[in-house]
Amino acid sequence: MTVSELTASAQDYLKMIWSSTEWAEAPITVGAMAERMALKPSTVSDGIRRLAKQGLVTHAPYGSIELTPAGRAHAVEMVRRHRLLETFLVQVLGYGWDEVHDEAEILEHAVSDTMIQRIDEKLGHPTRDPHGDPIPSGNGLPHRPQGDPLTSVEPERTVTITRISDADPDMLRYFTQLGLGPDTRLQVLAHRPYADVTTIRVGDRDVDLGPSAAEAIWVVAN
Amino acid sequence: MTVSELTASAQDYLKMIWSSTEWAEAPITVGAMAERMALKPSTVSDGIRRLAKQGLVTHAPYGSIELTPAGRAHAVEMVRRHRLLETFLVQVLGYGWDEVHDEAEILEHAVSDTMIQRIDEKLGHPTRDPHGDPIPSGNGLPHRPQGDPLTSVEPERTVTITRISDADPDMLRYFTQLGLGPDTRLQVLAHRPYADVTTIRVGDRDVDLGPSAAEAIWVVAN
DNA sequence: CATGAATGTTAGACTGGCCTAACAAAACTG
DNA sequence: CAGTTTTGTTAGGCCAGTCTAACATTCATG
Ligand SMILES: [Mn+2]
Ligand SMILES: [Mn+2]
Ligand SMILES: [Mn+2]
Ligand SMILES: [Mn+2]
């Protein structure tokens, strides 16, 4: 029943499927998974077939990919591991928020349940990782995240950042330069649709963000 | 050149070969490796062949197994990782010395060079692990251990423990009960050869140790 | 020193995980 | 709605790592 009976690869597939529904609606496709995991579609197709055989996902050929309850439990556990480890690396080992994702991507498969528990205790049961993402609790219930992409906020609104996608370390370093992180307040000045640029005011500074940056930032009104 | 180009299995084989010469003389055999790694001899034989193909060991069929300089460098690096991680788990996460070996056996393959470096810095460049074993330095030079098995000490001598084999967690818990650990002073009272019992005095208490316990403890005169 | 026991190697099978190439299905689009 | 493009699956190959079973070599002892 514990996650560590699965191969690292299976753990990553499940985590990816689950994550695809955390901040977006559309169910994930084989092609998108292959893209995001830097694998070939044939490899993913095969992997999904193995997961289905283990009862962790349901999948009819050419059909949609859905986690079973067992698959979802494993996936949430992996997300918990990943985010606790990221938090640990920042808090205890002095990593920057742009350095932790790749390290956690490996460690999440290697640490024992015991170690996760001790990390959780040492950190005082944190609820958000360094990128603002919610850390699911030990009993598998996610702390429900909130927010919407910066691109969907009406101009003139002042908002607070809830999370920033941890996918691109370079982008995170750029955000650090700008003083943008979880809980940063900012004002949306304008969206320029055909230029695909969002202008924000953070502190006393006006900044233009391209679409990939603006989509990586999620905010709530305040 | 870094250790992480190797599979976890290759890393473990190299570490085992190297470790077999740290505290004992005789070169390791396929059978002994299989025994200690809980594998079949045919599996190890095959693994050694792969390592030889990569230039990490020399081995003629039915002949002895020797590390090449490259193999030795990788092996020492793995020992460094293992022992630093054990120390980290005890110092930072509050593990007991009997709990760290199995955890480190996995983590050693997963942590990055960066993480090892930060752990080393956080711990202040420790030179011995929780079992008293020397931690090779970053440049690959082992801190030369010293000592001899308790079984080889003449009666009446007072000695100090330098290291205790970390192979058996149950035995470590037993030693904890007795107050035995690295740097503990004790007096050897007698060896009873046919009973295979070594009697020691530690603090104000006399204790009989069987051969497996007495061989797990290494000491220096003082 | 011959022979049986102990030790080590090879052969063949299986799994997971990846790939490329060929093929099949589904989704657009004129 | 037929044809084309996109997407997904299957077939076949490869490698690492494990096993069991069969075979080869070495060692030790009578
Ligand atoms: Mn991962
Ligand atoms: Mn994160
Ligand atoms: Mn290991
Ligand atoms: Mn140790």
Short mmCIF file of C-alpha atoms (C1' of nucleotides) and ligand atoms in Angstrom, two decimals:
data_model
loop_
_atom_site.label_atom_id
_atom_site.label_comp_id
_atom_site.label_asym_id
_atom_site.label_seq_id
_atom_site.Cartn_x
_atom_site.Cartn_y
_atom_site.Cartn_z
CA MET A 1 0.00 0.00 0.00
CA THR A 2 2.96 2.32 0.54
CA VAL A 3 4.32 4.19 -2.43
CA SER A 4 7.71 2.54 -2.33
CA GLU A 5 6.50 -0.70 -3.84
CA LEU A 6 6.38 1.14 -7.15
CA THR A 7 9.26 1.82 -9.50
CA ALA A 8 10.55 5.38 -9.72
CA SER A 9 9.16 5.56 -13.22
CA ALA A 10 5.67 4.49 -12.14
CA GLN A 11 5.79 7.02 -9.31
CA ASP A 12 6.65 9.79 -11.75
CA TYR A 13 3.87 8.83 -14.16
CA LEU A 14 1.28 8.88 -11.40
CA LYS A 15 2.53 12.17 -10.02
CA MET A 16 2.42 13.72 -13.47
CA ILE A 17 -1.15 12.55 -14.12
CA TRP A 18 -2.31 13.87 -10.77
CA SER A 19 -0.48 17.18 -11.12
CA SER A 20 -2.06 17.84 -14.49
CA THR A 21 -5.42 18.26 -12.79
CA GLU A 22 -4.22 20.34 -9.85
CA TRP A 23 -4.13 23.70 -11.61
CA ALA A 24 -5.82 22.94 -14.90
CA GLU A 25 -8.97 21.24 -16.04
CA ALA A 26 -8.33 19.21 -19.16
CA PRO A 27 -7.24 15.62 -18.58
CA ILE A 28 -3.70 14.89 -19.62
CA THR A 29 -2.84 13.19 -22.90
CA VAL A 30 -0.12 10.73 -23.76
CA GLY A 31 1.56 13.34 -25.91
CA ALA A 32 1.57 15.97 -23.18
CA MET A 33 3.01 13.50 -20.69
CA ALA A 34 5.73 12.50 -23.11
CA GLU A 35 6.53 16.15 -23.71
CA ARG A 36 6.70 17.08 -20.04
CA MET A 37 8.70 14.02 -19.04
CA ALA A 38 11.03 14.21 -22.04
CA LEU A 39 10.03 10.74 -23.23
CA LYS A 40 8.69 9.40 -26.49
CA PRO A 41 4.92 8.90 -26.77
CA SER A 42 5.42 5.20 -27.37
CA THR A 43 7.25 4.93 -24.07
CA VAL A 44 4.47 6.67 -22.18
CA SER A 45 1.82 4.61 -23.92
CA ASP A 46 3.62 1.51 -22.73
CA GLY A 47 4.04 2.86 -19.23
CA ILE A 48 0.34 3.69 -18.96
CA ARG A 49 -0.46 0.15 -20.04
CA ARG A 50 1.68 -1.20 -17.19
CA LEU A 51 0.00 1.11 -14.67
CA ALA A 52 -3.41 -0.01 -15.90
CA LYS A 53 -2.38 -3.64 -15.45
CA GLN A 54 -1.53 -2.79 -11.82
CA GLY A 55 -4.90 -1.14 -11.28
CA LEU A 56 -3.47 2.33 -10.76
CA VAL A 57 -5.07 3.99 -13.78
CA THR A 58 -7.92 3.22 -16.11
CA HIS A 59 -7.24 3.55 -19.78
CA ALA A 60 -8.85 2.21 -22.93
CA PRO A 61 -6.71 2.56 -26.07
CA TYR A 62 -7.10 6.07 -27.48
CA GLY A 63 -9.22 6.88 -24.44
CA SER A 64 -8.62 9.17 -21.50
CA ILE A 65 -6.28 8.44 -18.64
CA GLU A 66 -7.81 8.41 -15.15
CA LEU A 67 -6.31 7.60 -11.79
CA THR A 68 -8.01 4.90 -9.75
CA PRO A 69 -8.38 5.60 -6.02
CA ALA A 70 -5.24 3.53 -5.39
CA GLY A 71 -3.36 5.42 -8.08
CA ARG A 72 -4.50 8.74 -6.71
CA ALA A 73 -3.37 7.84 -3.20
CA HIS A 74 0.10 6.99 -4.49
CA ALA A 75 0.22 10.15 -6.56
CA VAL A 76 -0.73 12.42 -3.65
CA GLU A 77 1.87 10.72 -1.50
CA MET A 78 4.51 11.47 -4.13
CA VAL A 79 3.45 15.10 -4.34
CA ARG A 80 3.70 15.31 -0.57
CA ARG A 81 7.19 13.83 -0.67
CA HIS A 82 8.32 16.14 -3.43
CA ARG A 83 7.09 19.31 -1.75
CA LEU A 84 8.28 18.39 1.73
CA LEU A 85 11.70 17.64 0.32
CA GLU A 86 11.83 20.95 -1.54
CA THR A 87 10.91 22.74 1.66
CA PHE A 88 13.52 20.81 3.61
CA LEU A 89 16.26 21.61 1.12
CA VAL A 90 15.50 25.31 1.37
CA GLN A 91 14.95 25.49 5.13
CA VAL A 92 17.64 23.14 6.34
CA LEU A 93 20.30 22.97 3.64
CA GLY A 94 20.11 26.52 2.37
CA TYR A 95 19.12 25.77 -1.21
CA GLY A 96 17.56 28.47 -3.38
CA TRP A 97 14.00 27.93 -4.59
CA ASP A 98 15.33 27.57 -8.12
CA GLU A 99 17.61 24.66 -7.14
CA VAL A 100 15.30 22.33 -5.33
CA HIS A 101 13.01 20.90 -7.98
CA ASP A 102 15.50 18.65 -9.75
CA GLU A 103 16.99 17.40 -6.49
CA ALA A 104 13.54 16.60 -5.10
CA GLU A 105 12.57 14.87 -8.33
CA ILE A 106 15.18 12.20 -7.53
CA LEU A 107 15.06 12.15 -3.74
CA GLU A 108 11.29 11.66 -3.66
CA HIS A 109 11.85 8.09 -4.85
CA ALA A 110 14.63 7.32 -2.39
CA VAL A 111 13.61 8.55 1.05
CA SER A 112 11.77 6.25 3.46
CA ASP A 113 8.41 6.97 5.03
CA THR A 114 10.27 7.42 8.28
CA MET A 115 12.49 10.10 6.84
CA ILE A 116 9.54 11.96 5.38
CA GLN A 117 7.89 11.89 8.75
CA ARG A 118 10.97 13.24 10.52
CA ILE A 119 11.39 15.97 7.94
CA ASP A 120 7.75 16.92 8.36
CA GLU A 121 8.21 17.12 12.12
CA LYS A 122 11.46 19.06 11.93
CA LEU A 123 9.80 21.62 9.67
CA GLY A 124 6.72 21.87 11.89
CA HIS A 125 4.27 20.32 9.41
CA PRO A 126 4.55 22.96 6.70
CA THR A 127 1.58 23.48 4.42
CA ARG A 128 3.23 25.17 1.44
CA ASP A 129 6.42 24.48 -0.47
CA PRO A 130 8.96 27.14 -1.54
CA HIS A 131 6.92 27.85 -4.67
CA GLY A 132 3.70 28.32 -2.73
CA ASP A 133 2.25 24.97 -3.72
CA PRO A 134 0.22 23.19 -1.05
CA ILE A 135 1.77 20.20 0.70
CA PRO A 136 -0.78 17.40 1.01
CA SER A 137 -1.10 16.25 4.61
CA GLY A 138 -0.01 12.84 5.81
CA ASN A 139 -3.52 11.45 5.64
CA GLY A 140 -3.67 12.19 1.94
CA LEU A 141 -5.96 15.20 2.02
CA PRO A 142 -4.60 18.03 -0.08
CA HIS A 143 -4.60 21.50 1.38
CA ARG A 144 -6.83 22.91 -1.28
CA PRO A 145 -4.93 25.50 -3.23
CA GLN A 146 -6.60 28.57 -4.53
CA GLY A 147 -5.94 31.20 -7.11
CA ASP A 148 -6.01 31.82 -10.81
CA PRO A 149 -3.37 32.56 -13.38
CA LEU A 150 -2.18 36.14 -13.46
CA THR A 151 -3.33 36.30 -17.07
CA SER A 152 -6.96 36.03 -15.96
CA VAL A 153 -6.93 38.98 -13.55
CA GLU A 154 -8.69 42.17 -14.54
CA PRO A 155 -6.51 45.25 -14.90
CA GLU A 156 -6.20 47.61 -11.92
CA ARG A 157 -6.72 44.78 -9.42
CA THR A 158 -4.23 44.32 -6.62
CA VAL A 159 -3.52 40.65 -5.89
CA THR A 160 -1.28 38.35 -3.88
CA ILE A 161 0.78 35.55 -5.39
CA THR A 162 -0.27 32.12 -4.12
CA ARG A 163 2.09 29.95 -6.14
CA ILE A 164 4.59 29.98 -8.95
CA SER A 165 5.18 26.98 -11.16
CA ASP A 166 8.46 25.33 -10.25
CA ALA A 167 9.06 23.90 -13.70
CA ASP A 168 11.67 26.36 -14.96
CA PRO A 169 14.63 27.26 -12.72
CA ASP A 170 15.76 30.07 -15.02
CA MET A 171 12.37 31.68 -14.74
CA LEU A 172 12.49 31.36 -10.96
CA ARG A 173 15.81 33.17 -10.89
CA TYR A 174 14.28 35.91 -13.00
CA PHE A 175 11.37 36.20 -10.59
CA THR A 176 13.81 36.45 -7.70
CA GLN A 177 15.44 39.44 -9.40
CA LEU A 178 12.03 41.06 -9.71
CA GLY A 179 11.17 40.37 -6.10
CA LEU A 180 8.33 38.03 -7.04
CA GLY A 181 7.54 35.00 -4.89
CA PRO A 182 4.73 33.38 -2.94
CA ASP A 183 2.81 36.01 -0.93
CA THR A 184 4.20 38.93 -2.91
CA ARG A 185 1.54 41.61 -3.57
CA LEU A 186 1.31 43.22 -6.95
CA GLN A 187 -1.02 45.25 -9.09
CA VAL A 188 -2.04 44.24 -12.59
CA LEU A 189 -1.81 47.32 -14.78
CA ALA A 190 -2.78 45.95 -18.18
CA HIS A 191 -2.92 43.03 -20.54
CA ARG A 192 -1.87 43.85 -24.04
CA PRO A 193 -3.53 41.06 -25.98
CA TYR A 194 -1.77 41.09 -29.32
CA ALA A 195 1.61 41.69 -27.75
CA ASP A 196 0.80 38.94 -25.24
CA VAL A 197 2.27 41.07 -22.52
CA THR A 198 1.00 41.60 -18.99
CA THR A 199 2.22 44.70 -17.18
CA ILE A 200 2.31 44.61 -13.40
CA ARG A 201 3.45 46.96 -10.67
CA VAL A 202 5.44 45.33 -7.91
CA GLY A 203 6.75 47.64 -5.23
CA ASP A 204 7.46 50.86 -7.11
CA ARG A 205 8.45 49.14 -10.30
CA ASP A 206 6.52 48.37 -13.48
CA VAL A 207 7.34 45.11 -15.21
CA ASP A 208 6.24 43.52 -18.47
CA LEU A 209 5.76 39.76 -18.39
CA GLY A 210 5.49 37.51 -21.41
CA PRO A 211 2.87 34.77 -21.54
CA SER A 212 4.97 31.94 -20.14
CA ALA A 213 5.91 34.05 -17.12
CA ALA A 214 2.39 35.37 -16.58
CA GLU A 215 0.96 31.88 -16.77
CA ALA A 216 3.44 30.55 -14.22
CA ILE A 217 2.16 32.96 -11.56
CA TRP A 218 -1.10 32.26 -9.73
CA VAL A 219 -2.77 34.83 -7.57
CA VAL A 220 -5.76 35.62 -5.38
CA ALA A 221 -7.53 38.93 -5.14
CA ASN A 222 -7.16 40.89 -1.95
CA MET B 1 34.06 11.02 -13.88
CA THR B 2 31.47 11.60 -11.17
CA VAL B 3 29.97 8.61 -9.44
CA SER B 4 26.44 9.32 -10.63
CA GLU B 5 27.09 8.06 -14.14
CA LEU B 6 26.96 4.57 -12.66
CA THR B 7 23.88 2.52 -11.89
CA ALA B 8 22.97 2.04 -8.23
CA SER B 9 23.89 -1.59 -8.59
CA ALA B 10 27.35 -0.83 -9.96
CA GLN B 11 27.89 1.68 -7.16
CA ASP B 12 27.02 -0.95 -4.57
CA TYR B 13 29.31 -3.55 -6.10
CA LEU B 14 32.25 -1.15 -6.10
CA LYS B 15 31.59 -0.03 -2.55
CA MET B 16 31.40 -3.61 -1.38
CA ILE B 17 34.68 -4.55 -3.05
CA TRP B 18 36.43 -1.55 -1.55
CA SER B 19 34.95 -2.06 1.90
CA SER B 20 36.12 -5.64 2.01
CA THR B 21 39.71 -4.43 2.16
CA GLU B 22 39.18 -1.61 4.65
CA TRP B 23 39.24 -3.70 7.81
CA ALA B 24 40.33 -7.09 6.54
CA GLU B 25 43.07 -8.39 4.34
CA ALA B 26 41.81 -11.17 2.10
CA PRO B 27 40.39 -10.05 -1.27
CA ILE B 28 36.68 -10.55 -1.62
CA THR B 29 35.18 -13.48 -3.51
CA VAL B 30 32.12 -13.70 -5.69
CA GLY B 31 30.48 -15.93 -3.11
CA ALA B 32 31.13 -13.54 -0.25
CA MET B 33 29.79 -10.62 -2.25
CA ALA B 34 26.67 -12.56 -3.15
CA GLU B 35 26.20 -13.48 0.49
CA ARG B 36 26.63 -9.95 1.81
CA MET B 37 24.45 -8.36 -0.88
CA ALA B 38 21.76 -11.04 -0.70
CA LEU B 39 22.21 -11.94 -4.38
CA LYS B 40 22.93 -15.16 -6.19
CA PRO B 41 26.55 -15.83 -7.19
CA SER B 42 25.58 -15.93 -10.84
CA THR B 43 24.20 -12.42 -10.54
CA VAL B 44 27.38 -11.10 -8.98
CA SER B 45 29.55 -12.90 -11.52
CA ASP B 46 27.61 -11.15 -14.24
CA GLY B 47 27.81 -7.81 -12.49
CA ILE B 48 31.57 -8.09 -12.11
CA ARG B 49 31.83 -8.84 -15.81
CA ARG B 50 29.96 -5.62 -16.59
CA LEU B 51 32.21 -3.62 -14.26
CA ALA B 52 35.29 -5.12 -15.92
CA LYS B 53 33.93 -4.13 -19.32
CA GLN B 54 33.68 -0.55 -18.02
CA GLY B 55 37.25 -0.63 -16.76
CA LEU B 56 36.30 -0.34 -13.09
CA VAL B 57 37.63 -3.70 -11.96
CA THR B 58 40.05 -6.25 -13.30
CA HIS B 59 38.91 -9.81 -13.29
CA ALA B 60 39.91 -12.94 -15.14
CA PRO B 61 37.42 -15.79 -14.88
CA TYR B 62 37.95 -17.66 -11.60
CA GLY B 63 40.54 -15.04 -10.72
CA SER B 64 40.62 -12.36 -8.08
CA ILE B 65 38.64 -9.13 -8.21
CA GLU B 66 40.64 -5.91 -8.07
CA LEU B 67 39.53 -2.32 -8.34
CA THR B 68 41.18 -0.20 -11.01
CA PRO B 69 42.14 3.35 -10.00
CA ALA B 70 38.91 4.58 -11.58
CA GLY B 71 36.88 1.95 -9.76
CA ARG B 72 38.57 2.78 -6.49
CA ALA B 73 37.82 6.48 -6.90
CA HIS B 74 34.15 5.74 -7.42
CA ALA B 75 34.10 3.35 -4.49
CA VAL B 76 35.67 5.84 -2.11
CA GLU B 77 33.23 8.48 -3.24
CA MET B 78 30.35 6.12 -2.43
CA VAL B 79 31.78 5.37 1.01
CA ARG B 80 32.06 9.10 1.60
CA ARG B 81 28.45 9.59 0.60
CA HIS B 82 27.23 6.74 2.74
CA ARG B 83 29.03 7.88 5.87
CA LEU B 84 28.23 11.56 5.46
CA LEU B 85 24.57 10.67 5.04
CA GLU B 86 24.59 8.48 8.13
CA THR B 87 26.13 11.32 10.09
CA PHE B 88 23.59 13.78 8.71
CA LEU B 89 20.66 11.57 9.61
CA VAL B 90 21.88 11.30 13.20
CA GLN B 91 22.95 14.93 13.67
CA VAL B 92 20.18 16.71 11.81
CA LEU B 93 17.19 14.39 11.74
CA GLY B 94 17.62 12.71 15.10
CA TYR B 95 18.02 9.14 13.87
CA GLY B 96 19.57 6.52 16.12
CA TRP B 97 22.85 4.95 15.00
CA ASP B 98 21.04 1.67 14.48
CA GLU B 99 18.58 3.23 12.00
CA VAL B 100 20.83 5.01 9.56
CA HIS B 101 22.56 2.27 7.61
CA ASP B 102 19.62 1.08 5.52
CA GLU B 103 18.44 4.61 4.82
CA ALA B 104 21.94 5.67 3.70
CA GLU B 105 22.25 2.55 1.55
CA ILE B 106 19.47 3.97 -0.65
CA LEU B 107 20.10 7.70 -0.35
CA GLU B 108 23.77 7.38 -1.32
CA HIS B 109 22.63 6.68 -4.88
CA ALA B 110 20.14 9.53 -5.03
CA VAL B 111 21.73 12.66 -3.62
CA SER B 112 23.58 15.07 -5.88
CA ASP B 113 27.19 16.14 -5.48
CA THR B 114 25.84 19.53 -4.47
CA MET B 115 23.77 18.06 -1.68
CA ILE B 116 26.71 16.05 -0.36
CA GLN B 117 28.78 19.20 -0.33
CA ARG B 118 26.14 21.15 1.58
CA ILE B 119 25.71 18.35 4.08
CA ASP B 120 29.45 18.21 4.59
CA GLU B 121 29.54 21.96 5.21
CA LYS B 122 26.54 21.94 7.51
CA LEU B 123 28.16 19.21 9.61
CA GLY B 124 31.53 21.01 9.68
CA HIS B 125 33.43 18.44 7.59
CA PRO B 126 33.08 15.52 9.96
CA THR B 127 35.77 12.83 9.87
CA ARG B 128 33.95 9.91 11.47
CA ASP B 129 30.46 8.49 11.01
CA PRO B 130 28.14 7.44 13.87
CA HIS B 131 29.80 4.03 13.99
CA GLY B 132 33.29 5.49 14.23
CA ASP B 133 34.18 4.72 10.63
CA PRO B 134 36.35 7.30 8.88
CA ILE B 135 34.70 9.55 6.30
CA PRO B 136 36.93 9.88 3.24
CA SER B 137 37.61 13.53 2.42
CA GLY B 138 36.28 15.22 -0.69
CA ASN B 139 39.57 14.79 -2.53
CA GLY B 140 39.30 11.04 -2.18
CA LEU B 141 41.90 10.51 0.51
CA PRO B 142 40.62 8.26 3.24
CA HIS B 143 41.23 9.30 6.82
CA ARG B 144 43.20 6.24 7.65
CA PRO B 145 41.35 4.24 10.26
CA GLN B 146 43.19 2.49 12.97
CA GLY B 147 42.53 -0.25 15.42
CA ASP B 148 42.18 -3.99 15.69
CA PRO B 149 39.34 -6.28 16.52
CA LEU B 150 38.56 -6.61 20.20
CA THR B 151 39.25 -10.32 19.85
CA SER B 152 42.93 -9.64 19.22
CA VAL B 153 43.56 -7.56 22.35
CA GLU B 154 45.55 -9.09 25.19
CA PRO B 155 43.70 -9.52 28.50
CA GLU B 156 44.06 -6.80 31.12
CA ARG B 157 44.60 -4.07 28.50
CA THR B 158 42.45 -0.99 28.62
CA VAL B 159 41.44 0.22 25.17
CA THR B 160 39.20 2.71 23.36
CA ILE B 161 36.66 1.77 20.74
CA THR B 162 37.45 3.26 17.33
CA ARG B 163 34.61 1.78 15.31
CA ILE B 164 31.78 -0.69 15.41
CA SER B 165 30.54 -2.48 12.31
CA ASP B 166 27.24 -1.01 11.20
CA ALA B 167 26.05 -4.19 9.54
CA ASP B 168 23.59 -5.39 12.19
CA PRO B 169 21.09 -2.92 13.67
CA ASP B 170 20.00 -5.35 16.39
CA MET B 171 23.56 -5.65 17.56
CA LEU B 172 23.89 -1.87 17.59
CA ARG B 173 20.86 -1.59 19.84
CA TYR B 174 22.40 -4.16 22.15
CA PHE B 175 25.63 -2.15 22.27
CA THR B 176 23.64 0.96 23.10
CA GLN B 177 22.16 -0.84 26.11
CA LEU B 178 25.67 -1.74 27.24
CA GLY B 179 26.91 1.82 26.77
CA LEU B 180 29.30 0.77 24.02
CA GLY B 181 30.01 3.13 21.12
CA PRO B 182 32.86 4.89 19.35
CA ASP B 183 35.32 6.37 21.88
CA THR B 184 34.02 4.25 24.76
CA ARG B 185 36.88 3.03 26.99
CA LEU B 186 36.82 -0.52 28.24
CA GLN B 187 39.07 -3.13 29.74
CA VAL B 188 39.50 -6.59 28.30
CA LEU B 189 39.34 -9.06 31.15
CA ALA B 190 39.70 -12.40 29.38
CA HIS B 191 39.16 -14.40 26.24
CA ARG B 192 37.77 -17.83 26.87
CA PRO B 193 38.81 -19.61 23.71
CA TYR B 194 36.66 -22.73 23.66
CA ALA B 195 33.62 -20.87 24.86
CA ASP B 196 34.41 -18.17 22.26
CA VAL B 197 33.56 -15.54 24.81
CA THR B 198 35.34 -12.27 25.48
CA THR B 199 34.76 -10.67 28.86
CA ILE B 200 35.14 -6.92 29.14
CA ARG B 201 34.66 -4.35 31.84
CA VAL B 202 32.89 -1.20 30.78
CA GLY B 203 32.24 1.34 33.48
CA ASP B 204 31.66 -0.76 36.56
CA ARG B 205 30.05 -3.61 34.69
CA ASP B 206 31.44 -6.90 33.39
CA VAL B 207 30.02 -8.15 30.13
CA ASP B 208 30.50 -11.34 28.11
CA LEU B 209 30.53 -10.91 24.35
CA GLY B 210 30.13 -13.69 21.81
CA PRO B 211 32.36 -13.83 18.77
CA SER B 212 30.16 -11.89 16.38
CA ALA B 213 29.88 -9.04 18.85
CA ALA B 214 33.56 -9.06 19.74
CA GLU B 215 34.54 -9.03 16.09
CA ALA B 216 32.28 -6.10 15.32
CA ILE B 217 34.18 -3.88 17.78
CA TRP B 218 37.55 -2.40 16.85
CA VAL B 219 39.77 -0.73 19.37
CA VAL B 220 43.11 0.98 19.95
CA ALA B 221 45.28 0.67 23.03
CA ASN B 222 45.55 3.68 25.24
"C1'" DC C 1 47.51 -36.86 -6.99
"C1'" DA C 2 42.75 -38.26 -8.00
"C1'" DT C 3 38.36 -37.36 -7.00
"C1'" DG C 4 34.51 -35.24 -4.81
"C1'" DA C 5 33.05 -30.85 -2.81
"C1'" DA C 6 33.00 -26.07 -3.12
"C1'" DT C 7 33.08 -22.25 -5.90
"C1'" DG C 8 32.36 -19.66 -10.07
"C1'" DT C 9 30.62 -19.07 -14.94
"C1'" DT C 10 27.48 -19.48 -18.71
"C1'" DA C 11 23.01 -20.16 -20.88
"C1'" DG C 12 18.48 -18.99 -21.09
"C1'" DA C 13 14.42 -16.68 -19.28
"C1'" DC C 14 11.97 -12.77 -17.50
"C1'" DT C 15 10.79 -7.73 -16.21
"C1'" DG C 16 11.00 -2.80 -16.58
"C1'" DG C 17 12.18 0.87 -19.22
"C1'" DC C 18 13.61 3.07 -23.00
"C1'" DC C 19 14.02 3.67 -28.23
"C1'" DT C 20 12.68 3.77 -33.64
"C1'" DA C 21 9.70 2.50 -37.24
"C1'" DA C 22 5.43 1.10 -38.88
"C1'" DC C 23 0.75 1.23 -38.40
"C1'" DA C 24 -4.05 2.65 -36.64
"C1'" DA C 25 -7.36 5.80 -34.97
"C1'" DA C 26 -9.18 10.30 -34.28
"C1'" DA C 27 -9.61 15.03 -35.25
"C1'" DC C 28 -9.54 18.80 -38.39
"C1'" DT C 29 -10.56 21.13 -42.48
"C1'" DG C 30 -11.42 22.37 -47.23
"C1'" DC D 1 -17.53 14.00 -45.67
"C1'" DA D 2 -13.07 12.65 -47.71
"C1'" DG D 3 -8.57 13.43 -47.28
"C1'" DT D 4 -4.87 14.98 -44.51
"C1'" DT D 5 -2.72 15.87 -40.30
"C1'" DT D 6 -2.21 14.78 -35.63
"C1'" DT D 7 -2.13 11.64 -32.07
"C1'" DG D 8 -1.62 7.15 -30.08
"C1'" DT D 9 -0.48 2.13 -30.27
"C1'" DT D 10 2.05 -1.88 -31.58
"C1'" DA D 11 6.04 -4.42 -33.05
"C1'" DG D 12 10.60 -5.26 -32.48
"C1'" DG D 13 15.09 -4.20 -30.54
"C1'" DC D 14 18.34 -3.13 -26.77
"C1'" DC D 15 20.32 -2.91 -22.02
"C1'" DA D 16 20.62 -3.68 -16.98
"C1'" DG D 17 19.67 -6.64 -13.57
"C1'" DT D 18 17.84 -10.45 -11.52
"C1'" DC D 19 16.84 -15.57 -11.28
"C1'" DT D 20 17.40 -21.01 -11.99
"C1'" DA D 21 19.70 -24.73 -14.03
"C1'" DA D 22 23.50 -26.65 -16.22
"C1'" DC D 23 28.25 -26.71 -16.66
"C1'" DA D 24 33.34 -25.68 -15.65
"C1'" DT D 25 37.08 -24.92 -12.72
"C1'" DT D 26 39.54 -25.00 -8.56
"C1'" DC D 27 40.50 -26.66 -4.06
"C1'" DA D 28 41.16 -29.81 -0.44
"C1'" DT D 29 41.51 -34.10 1.42
"C1'" DG D 30 42.10 -38.94 1.73
MN MN E 1 10.77 11.93 -9.74
MN MN E 2 7.56 22.98 -5.77
MN MN E 3 23.48 1.27 -1.72
MN MN E 4 28.44 3.56 9.16
#
